[in-house]
Amino acid sequence: MNYLLVLPKDSAKSSGGYNVFPVGIAYVSAYLKSKGHSVFTANLEFFKESTHDALRHLIETHAIDVLGTSGLSRDYMMLKALIDTARSIKPELRIVLGGGIISGDPMPAMIALKADIGVIGQGEITMHELATALDNNLSYEEIPGLIFKSGVRYITTSPRQEVKNLDDLPFPDYDGFSFPKYMRQINYDAAYIIASRSCPLKCTFCFHPSGDKYRKRSLDNIFQEIDYLVDTYHPKALIVSDELFAPKRDRVIEFCKRIAKYKISWSVQLRVCDVDEEMLNIMRDSGCVTISYGIESADDRILFSMAKKITRAQIDRALELTYAAGIDIQGGLIFGDAAETMETVNNSLKWYDENIHYGLELNMINIFPGTGLYNNAITRGILKDRVKFLTDGCPLINVSNLSDQEYRDLSSNLYERNMRAKYEPHAMEINNIQDDGNCTISMICNRCGHVSSVKTDNMHIHRTTCRKCKQRYYLDPFKKIAHRQLPDNDFEQYERVILWGAGELCIKLLDQYPAFQNEKFIVVDSSKSRQGYSVCGKQIFPPSYISEHNVGTAILTVVRRKEEILRQLAAFPGITSIYLPQTAKIDDTHAEFYLGRI
């Protein structure tokens, strides 16, 4: 049998916008190859051809019998497009699906995606045993960790035991999934490594697709892989992407001693209750530039309800010490826990506003299959159709003590706050403006006075840190450029005009141009998770609004997905005028924003 392990296009942009290298499928590939299976790999992110053309070439050239892919629950649409395309090319192709989308709640995922076989939990050994059975035309009904359809019902085999000794696994198949291109083009010359699997905690909003038991690799094994990454790919930074790097101080200190000689910046995830001043200073001196903390709430009642096993006092102490050590802080607050009330919401938001200098995020809790809150929603009858929930993209659902109106208002409020710059330098200038809309922003750090510059485009918020003290900033060049008057004549003739995309640029337009508050301007978004909510006081509608109300004019407010949205707009022949946000260079330090007709 010939196996093709493939990552879909846009997989680098999945997982909530975090550009994390998909190391899970790379581990599976490496393990299969180490056992002698005939394995081909592809990361379609870096194929110029369409998904159909790329898959057809791969399937036909290598006579592929089995296609394997993986993803998270939020990746449903991306995985469906890949699987449907593969089926159209070769209907008899066996489709094997793994990752969190299967492990979280196997049955709905199998029904929705119509895969032949699902791999539950860690995939290395399970895929090897499955491939051995397929290669020899043997039954796989007794292989642990599988779900498959037999007749009209699905069969789930016994659970797969977790890999106890992670050192026994080969290093991920980096080259098989275009890691050099991934690192250079997407992840800013940073390499990823997993030093442990799972987490010893069971927070209600979290799910551990790699198993329930926390296991860690030996430092010797970790540094063998780091040596390989440094010697082969020459990264400028290393991201330890564990759910929890180390609950014990000694392991962190020993890691610092060993990583220091590489002279490489590195980032890690820790718990607020596990750090102290001395440890943080040692981490900083060894090259640590960012620590991600699971903060989640500033109300002790919610932290208890979430099973976080931390307190607000511990959060305050850890953030103060980390900030003082000059290490960037990554983290945020999430709202909508089962115990959430307007009182707990306001407590957390008050704390957030008092600590704005940390640059934290604000989000609603997304409830995903496999989490405690997901099971809670099913038990309480809030989530009735698990398949539809998955195919709808796991939209927000209210399991809290907030009324539905309070929940919607809070979601809209947090969404808007996240789309605006949270903490900005007092002094910021735009220079070196290019014809393509890119520019350089020079800033003076509020905290230490250091002068630095970053390159970005002139329409979107850019997150950066001071190179000297690691103070986090959100730079918004859009505020600094001139704005042309709206082309009113073009819009007056239409009864309705849609703004497609309820994101950052949409909010900027609604803030900048009072005319857009007129009821004739309608916000549309294809994401079901946003539909029904509001942005800047305007309700967000699905694209079907266009044909239902004979809309003739569209303004694209998601320019980074212009081609994708134009393809979607092509389904609405009534749209005859399309405008795109653009900037025109005036000189090296000045640009003008306008809406250009395309």
XYZ file of C-alpha atoms in Angstrom:
598
model
C 0.000 0.000 0.000
C 1.109 3.535 -0.748
C 0.221 6.180 1.836
C -0.087 9.932 1.344
C -0.033 12.055 4.487
C -1.182 15.523 3.563
C -1.779 18.915 5.146
C -4.469 21.087 3.517
C -3.956 24.553 2.168
C -4.346 27.204 4.875
C -3.504 24.663 7.600
C -0.838 27.097 8.784
C -3.575 29.665 9.391
C -5.850 27.323 11.327
C -5.923 26.800 15.094
C -7.206 30.300 15.847
C -4.649 32.155 13.781
C -1.593 30.708 15.546
C 1.031 29.648 13.014
C 2.014 26.399 14.707
C 3.876 23.785 12.672
C 1.651 20.647 12.613
C 4.110 18.424 14.405
C 1.585 15.637 15.115
C 1.282 14.386 11.543
C 5.048 14.850 11.135
C 5.585 12.454 14.053
C 3.237 9.916 12.450
C 5.078 10.171 9.137
C 8.461 9.673 10.784
C 7.221 6.625 12.689
C 5.664 5.017 9.610
C 8.824 5.585 7.579
C 10.956 4.128 10.389
C 8.860 0.946 10.167
C 9.358 0.614 6.421
C 5.941 1.670 5.108
C 5.665 3.345 1.695
C 4.846 6.903 2.742
C 4.607 10.081 0.692
C 3.961 13.486 2.222
C 2.734 16.895 1.105
C 2.044 20.262 2.678
C -0.371 21.831 0.192
C 0.257 25.239 1.768
C 3.315 25.496 -0.461
C 1.829 24.131 -3.689
C 1.050 26.768 -6.309
C -1.545 24.504 -7.904
C -5.104 24.197 -6.661
C -5.858 21.518 -4.091
C -7.487 19.415 -6.806
C -4.571 19.625 -9.219
C -1.962 19.034 -6.527
C -3.801 16.034 -5.067
C -4.499 14.533 -8.454
C -0.826 14.706 -9.389
C 0.269 13.167 -6.082
C -2.349 10.411 -6.091
C -1.733 9.409 -9.698
C 2.057 9.758 -9.680
C 2.535 7.668 -6.542
C -0.440 5.303 -7.010
C -1.783 6.283 -3.598
C -4.080 3.807 -1.850
C -4.577 5.550 1.502
C -4.763 9.270 2.254
C -4.177 10.410 5.820
C -4.747 13.857 7.265
C -5.471 15.454 10.615
C -6.701 18.625 12.264
C -8.651 20.170 15.091
C -12.406 20.559 15.418
C -12.254 24.157 14.199
C -10.593 22.901 10.993
C -13.718 21.065 9.819
C -14.322 23.043 6.610
C -10.690 22.823 5.584
C -10.616 19.057 6.137
C -13.953 18.535 4.397
C -12.703 20.343 1.291
C -9.581 18.181 1.248
C -11.430 14.890 1.754
C -14.154 15.714 -0.785
C -11.520 16.649 -3.355
C -9.579 13.439 -2.772
C -12.780 11.392 -3.151
C -13.595 13.119 -6.444
C -10.178 12.159 -7.808
C -10.173 8.539 -6.657
C -13.453 7.329 -5.103
C -11.954 4.058 -3.853
C -9.236 5.883 -1.910
C -9.213 5.014 1.795
C -9.352 8.123 3.977
C -7.791 7.978 7.449
C -8.408 10.944 9.734
C -6.671 11.801 13.003
C -6.043 14.708 15.331
C -8.217 16.512 17.838
C -11.247 16.540 15.535
C -11.477 12.747 15.890
C -10.176 12.359 19.432
C -12.502 15.031 20.883
C -15.757 13.347 19.835
C -15.123 10.598 17.256
C -18.648 9.803 16.067
C -19.786 13.276 14.892
C -16.481 13.814 13.096
C -16.743 10.507 11.243
C -20.349 11.194 10.254
C -19.617 14.738 9.105
C -16.410 14.042 7.184
C -17.223 10.522 5.985
C -13.711 9.259 6.611
C -13.198 5.509 6.351
C -11.122 5.174 9.501
C -10.509 7.512 12.430
C -7.462 7.398 14.683
C -8.317 8.276 18.286
C -5.526 9.685 20.431
C -1.835 9.549 19.569
C -1.350 8.259 16.078
C 2.159 6.862 15.715
C 1.703 3.271 16.873
C -1.949 3.068 15.836
C -1.139 4.146 12.269
C 1.747 1.683 12.076
C -0.472 -1.203 13.175
C -3.242 -0.077 10.818
C -0.821 0.210 7.896
C 0.567 -3.239 8.663
C -2.958 -4.671 8.560
C -3.797 -2.873 5.303
C -0.498 -3.881 3.688
C -1.233 -7.529 4.429
C -4.997 -7.422 3.809
C -5.700 -8.254 7.458
C -8.541 -7.169 9.736
C -7.974 -4.050 11.814
C -11.013 -4.536 14.066
C -8.859 -5.445 17.078
C -6.356 -2.599 16.722
C -6.737 -0.210 19.682
C -7.512 3.445 19.058
C -9.685 3.221 15.930
C -13.205 4.109 14.848
C -14.603 2.887 11.531
C -17.894 2.173 9.848
C -19.098 -1.391 9.532
C -22.353 -1.637 7.629
C -24.663 1.030 9.026
C -22.945 1.440 12.395
C -19.643 2.732 13.676
C -17.299 0.530 15.659
C -14.897 1.983 18.205
C -12.067 -0.303 19.296
C -10.486 -0.370 22.748
C -8.528 2.738 23.815
C -4.922 3.050 22.734
C -2.456 3.116 25.602
C -0.396 6.293 25.622
C 3.239 6.176 24.570
C 5.020 6.056 27.911
C 8.588 6.709 26.781
C 8.540 9.595 24.318
C 12.268 9.149 23.719
C 11.423 5.966 21.795
C 9.784 7.989 19.023
C 11.787 9.282 16.052
C 12.028 13.025 15.536
C 9.241 14.536 13.401
C 9.480 14.301 9.616
C 10.228 17.997 9.176
C 11.285 17.858 5.547
C 8.228 15.820 4.614
C 5.978 18.789 5.370
C 8.112 21.601 3.936
C 9.376 22.791 7.287
C 12.126 25.015 5.808
C 9.526 26.945 3.781
C 7.168 26.977 6.731
C 9.819 28.416 9.014
C 10.984 31.100 6.583
C 7.654 32.160 5.087
C 5.192 31.751 7.942
C 6.895 31.488 11.289
C 9.592 34.173 11.153
C 12.570 31.802 11.310
C 11.322 30.035 14.438
C 11.495 26.279 14.958
C 8.984 24.320 17.026
C 9.707 21.466 19.386
C 7.515 19.391 21.702
C 9.241 18.483 24.963
C 6.258 16.799 26.638
C 2.730 15.637 25.911
C -0.576 16.437 27.590
C -0.975 18.324 30.870
C -1.500 17.204 34.482
C -4.549 19.471 34.807
C -8.092 19.064 33.544
C -9.335 22.602 32.958
C -12.983 22.583 31.917
C -12.395 24.467 28.644
C -9.414 22.371 27.544
C -8.976 19.024 25.803
C -5.768 17.002 25.538
C -5.710 15.156 22.182
C -2.366 13.563 23.083
C -3.879 11.748 26.070
C -4.728 12.426 29.699
C -1.410 11.478 31.289
C 1.390 14.052 31.344
C 4.652 12.641 29.961
C 7.939 14.346 29.200
C 10.965 13.642 27.054
C 14.417 13.477 28.592
C 16.496 16.620 28.198
C 19.149 14.571 26.393
C 16.593 13.567 23.774
C 15.257 17.119 23.497
C 18.696 18.575 22.906
C 19.504 15.955 20.306
C 16.534 17.289 18.356
C 17.546 20.895 19.013
C 21.005 20.079 17.648
C 19.368 18.646 14.538
C 17.120 21.686 14.081
C 19.954 24.171 14.574
C 22.405 22.316 12.332
C 19.864 21.642 9.580
C 17.547 24.661 9.486
C 19.440 27.412 11.357
C 16.431 28.920 13.170
C 16.704 32.265 14.916
C 14.239 31.264 17.623
C 12.902 28.132 19.285
C 9.311 27.736 20.453
C 8.666 24.969 22.972
C 5.034 24.327 22.091
C 4.020 22.038 24.954
C 0.704 22.508 26.707
C 2.855 22.778 29.836
C 6.634 22.712 29.549
C 7.576 21.766 33.105
C 5.683 21.799 36.411
C 8.983 21.297 38.264
C 11.518 24.069 38.713
C 14.608 21.847 38.436
C 13.757 20.836 34.872
C 13.388 24.473 33.801
C 16.718 25.445 35.375
C 18.541 22.531 33.757
C 16.994 23.379 30.385
C 18.214 26.971 30.776
C 21.760 25.833 31.527
C 21.825 23.715 28.392
C 20.044 26.080 25.982
C 22.197 29.103 26.871
C 25.163 27.982 24.753
C 23.054 28.069 21.571
C 22.613 31.860 21.821
C 19.068 31.474 20.501
C 15.883 33.153 21.717
C 13.220 30.780 22.978
C 9.637 30.761 24.247
C 7.728 28.432 26.520
C 4.420 27.878 28.353
C 4.337 27.726 32.164
C 1.866 28.005 35.047
C 1.746 31.182 37.112
C 2.132 29.185 40.325
C 5.416 27.612 39.202
C 7.645 30.663 38.666
C 9.808 32.759 40.972
C 12.111 35.737 40.549
C 15.357 33.768 40.449
C 14.036 31.273 37.909
C 12.727 34.025 35.640
C 16.061 35.826 35.672
C 17.859 32.590 34.786
C 15.386 32.015 31.956
C 15.896 35.533 30.604
C 19.681 35.240 30.750
C 19.552 31.959 28.821
C 17.564 33.526 25.973
C 13.902 33.199 27.001
C 11.958 36.055 25.406
C 8.309 35.014 25.891
C 6.382 33.035 28.483
C 2.795 32.005 27.772
C 0.629 31.757 30.864
C -2.834 30.260 31.169
C -4.455 33.209 32.963
C -8.062 32.921 31.749
C -9.811 34.924 34.515
C -9.115 37.479 37.237
C -11.954 36.260 39.454
C -11.128 33.470 41.907
C -14.636 32.002 41.632
C -14.207 31.472 37.907
C -10.669 30.125 38.294
C -12.064 27.553 40.747
C -14.944 26.679 38.420
C -12.492 26.208 35.542
C -10.404 23.813 37.692
C -7.365 26.007 37.030
C -5.918 25.416 40.521
C -4.463 28.923 40.598
C -5.536 32.203 42.201
C -5.654 35.832 41.158
C -2.905 36.588 43.678
C -0.640 34.048 41.966
C -1.466 35.586 38.588
C -0.578 39.074 39.824
C 2.689 37.878 41.323
C 3.789 35.910 38.241
C 2.982 38.714 35.807
C 4.712 41.338 37.957
C 7.849 39.203 38.244
C 7.881 38.298 34.548
C 7.368 41.909 33.523
C 10.150 43.040 35.863
C 12.461 40.384 34.422
C 11.966 41.844 30.950
C 10.269 38.772 29.473
C 7.329 39.204 27.102
C 4.029 37.884 28.455
C 1.598 35.948 26.274
C -1.842 35.236 27.681
C -5.380 36.424 28.000
C -8.749 36.314 29.676
C -11.565 34.104 28.436
C -15.218 34.601 29.342
C -18.294 32.401 29.427
C -17.434 29.740 32.002
C -20.356 27.849 33.515
C -20.143 30.017 36.657
C -19.748 33.330 34.791
C -21.981 36.236 35.842
C -21.890 39.928 34.995
C -20.213 40.479 38.368
C -17.345 38.107 37.537
C -17.108 39.564 34.024
C -16.785 43.093 35.382
C -14.215 41.994 37.964
C -12.011 40.524 35.252
C -12.437 43.467 32.879
C -11.587 45.935 35.662
C -8.416 43.967 36.391
C -7.621 43.856 32.676
C -7.929 47.630 32.299
C -5.692 48.144 35.331
C -3.068 45.878 33.748
C -3.319 46.957 30.117
C 0.487 47.208 29.869
C 0.748 43.413 29.805
C -0.860 43.354 26.352
C -3.199 40.455 27.102
C -5.975 39.152 24.834
C -9.726 39.095 25.508
C -11.907 36.299 24.135
C -15.035 34.302 24.715
C -14.573 30.635 25.530
C -14.870 28.507 22.418
C -16.344 25.196 23.475
C -14.756 22.333 21.586
C -15.532 18.600 21.499
C -13.811 16.663 24.253
C -13.797 19.472 26.811
C -15.631 19.456 30.112
C -17.779 22.393 29.013
C -18.731 20.518 25.830
C -19.910 17.538 27.851
C -21.669 19.932 30.233
C -23.553 21.520 27.325
C -24.673 18.101 26.080
C -25.817 16.976 29.538
C -27.811 20.182 30.072
C -29.455 19.920 26.655
C -27.884 23.148 25.414
C -26.009 21.322 22.658
C -28.473 18.973 20.997
C -26.958 18.201 17.585
C -23.253 17.371 17.846
C -22.778 16.864 14.112
C -24.338 20.216 13.230
C -22.274 21.908 15.923
C -19.118 20.589 14.258
C -20.180 21.397 10.697
C -21.175 24.922 11.780
C -17.593 25.504 12.900
C -18.130 25.063 16.660
C -19.927 28.403 17.124
C -20.163 30.141 20.474
C -22.751 28.663 22.827
C -23.855 30.051 26.166
C -23.299 27.652 29.078
C -22.810 30.480 31.592
C -25.096 32.242 34.059
C -25.318 35.216 31.706
C -28.571 35.829 29.884
C -28.366 35.234 26.142
C -28.493 38.993 25.536
C -25.716 39.626 28.059
C -23.688 36.872 26.426
C -24.111 38.327 22.916
C -23.323 41.852 24.079
C -20.211 40.661 25.892
C -19.028 38.698 22.869
C -19.432 41.703 20.592
C -17.696 43.984 23.087
C -14.687 41.686 23.477
C -14.449 41.130 19.735
C -14.287 44.870 19.070
C -11.755 45.431 21.836
C -9.532 42.702 20.402
C -9.674 44.297 16.959
C -8.387 47.612 18.275
C -4.865 48.414 19.438
C -4.641 47.560 23.134
C -1.447 49.281 24.251
C 0.390 51.753 22.040
C 3.631 53.722 22.363
C 3.174 57.412 23.070
C 5.534 58.311 20.219
C 5.129 56.561 16.855
C 5.961 57.665 13.309
C 5.453 56.131 9.871
C 8.262 56.308 7.345
C 9.667 54.536 4.312
C 6.184 54.069 2.858
C 6.190 51.792 -0.181
C 3.905 51.743 -3.216
C 2.609 48.301 -2.183
C 1.263 49.652 1.123
C 4.076 48.419 3.343
C 5.860 50.817 5.653
C 8.244 51.132 8.574
C 7.016 52.252 11.991
C 9.459 53.925 14.357
C 8.513 54.058 18.017
C 9.830 55.143 21.392
C 9.151 52.687 24.210
C 6.964 54.142 26.972
C 8.775 52.047 29.551
C 12.491 52.336 28.791
C 12.750 54.990 26.054
C 14.419 52.662 23.564
C 13.927 53.627 19.912
C 13.124 50.793 17.512
C 11.418 50.190 14.193
C 9.367 47.433 12.581
C 8.162 46.756 9.049
C 4.453 46.177 8.464
C 1.585 47.238 6.213
C -0.225 50.508 6.798
C -3.761 49.194 7.329
C -3.466 46.519 10.027
C -2.463 46.412 13.670
C 1.000 44.968 14.182
C 1.984 43.346 17.475
C 5.586 43.858 18.532
C 7.810 44.128 21.595
C 10.488 46.589 22.597
C 13.811 44.984 21.761
C 15.350 46.206 25.004
C 12.757 45.705 27.771
C 10.281 43.396 25.938
C 7.302 45.688 26.574
C 4.490 44.539 24.289
C 2.843 47.029 21.929
C 0.084 47.062 19.338
C 0.960 49.471 16.521
C -1.838 50.860 14.354
C -0.493 52.848 11.381
C -4.051 53.273 10.064
C -4.534 56.050 12.606
C -1.598 57.986 11.175
C -2.540 58.067 7.497
C -4.871 60.527 5.790
C -8.384 59.447 4.809
C -10.181 60.457 1.648
C -13.798 61.424 1.740
C -16.176 58.595 0.916
C -17.321 58.404 -2.713
C -20.898 59.216 -1.699
C -22.186 59.451 -5.252
C -21.405 55.805 -5.831
C -23.285 54.719 -2.726
C -26.321 57.014 -2.895
C -27.880 55.152 -5.805
C -28.015 51.882 -3.861
C -30.596 51.043 -1.257
C -28.134 48.780 0.557
C -24.353 48.322 0.561
C -22.623 45.404 2.232
C -19.350 45.451 4.123
C -18.030 41.914 3.699
C -15.994 40.791 6.687
C -16.673 41.752 10.311
C -12.996 42.060 11.189
C -10.376 44.654 11.954
C -10.782 46.751 8.796
C -14.566 46.744 9.087
C -14.287 48.170 12.592
C -11.772 50.762 11.392
C -14.155 51.915 8.646
C -17.107 52.101 11.017
C -14.985 54.085 13.464
C -13.457 56.411 10.852
C -16.478 57.179 8.666
C -19.727 58.138 10.462
C -21.587 57.657 7.158
C -21.159 53.901 7.514
C -23.400 53.975 10.576
C -26.310 54.631 8.208
C -28.687 51.665 8.167
C -28.120 51.174 4.424
C -24.648 49.766 5.187
C -24.940 46.115 6.179
C -22.172 43.972 7.686
C -21.884 40.469 6.211
C -19.567 37.654 7.270
C -19.316 34.071 6.029
C -18.228 32.816 9.460
C -21.196 31.254 11.221
C -19.503 31.962 14.542
C -19.968 35.716 13.951
C -23.427 35.734 12.377
C -26.163 37.022 14.658
C -23.721 39.000 16.773
C -22.912 42.667 16.241
C -19.963 44.908 15.506
C -19.990 48.638 16.310
C -23.729 48.368 16.893
C -24.459 46.689 13.548
C -25.825 43.174 13.335
C -23.726 40.694 11.359
C -25.643 38.840 8.623
C -24.796 35.757 6.533
C -23.940 36.186 2.817
C -27.458 35.038 1.900
C -28.580 38.550 2.868
C -27.171 39.756 -0.473
C -29.587 37.823 -2.683
C -32.496 38.118 -0.261
C -32.334 41.931 -0.404
C -31.014 42.488 -3.947
C -27.813 44.168 -2.789
C -25.761 45.606 -5.654
C -22.634 47.030 -4.020
C -19.993 45.436 -1.813
C -17.042 46.806 0.129
C -14.405 44.190 0.925
C -13.106 44.680 4.435
C -10.807 41.634 4.566
C -8.139 42.547 2.025
C -5.811 39.697 3.012
C -8.439 37.245 1.736
C -9.430 39.313 -1.281
C -9.280 36.519 -3.859
C -11.254 34.108 -1.685
C -14.005 36.657 -1.032
C -14.175 37.706 -4.674
C -14.810 34.058 -5.557
C -17.633 33.966 -3.017
C -19.082 37.219 -4.352
C -19.142 35.722 -7.839
C -22.074 33.614 -6.625
C -24.132 36.817 -6.355
C -24.601 38.231 -9.882
C -26.555 41.177 -8.481
C -23.315 42.640 -7.130
C -22.160 45.040 -9.848
C -19.882 47.364 -7.874
C -17.062 46.211 -5.600
C -14.818 48.497 -3.559
C -11.535 47.584 -1.910
C -9.716 49.485 0.872
C -6.444 50.787 -0.559
C -3.688 53.247 0.269
C -1.837 55.624 -2.029
C 1.687 56.757 -1.253
C 2.065 60.543 -1.059
C 5.712 60.605 -0.003
C 8.027 58.566 2.235
C 6.166 59.552 5.397
C 2.596 60.108 4.190
C -0.071 57.897 2.657
C -3.767 58.298 1.943
C -6.468 55.718 2.569
C -9.363 55.405 0.136
C -11.976 52.987 -1.181
C -11.096 52.081 -4.742
C -13.521 50.487 -7.161
C -12.305 47.258 -8.730
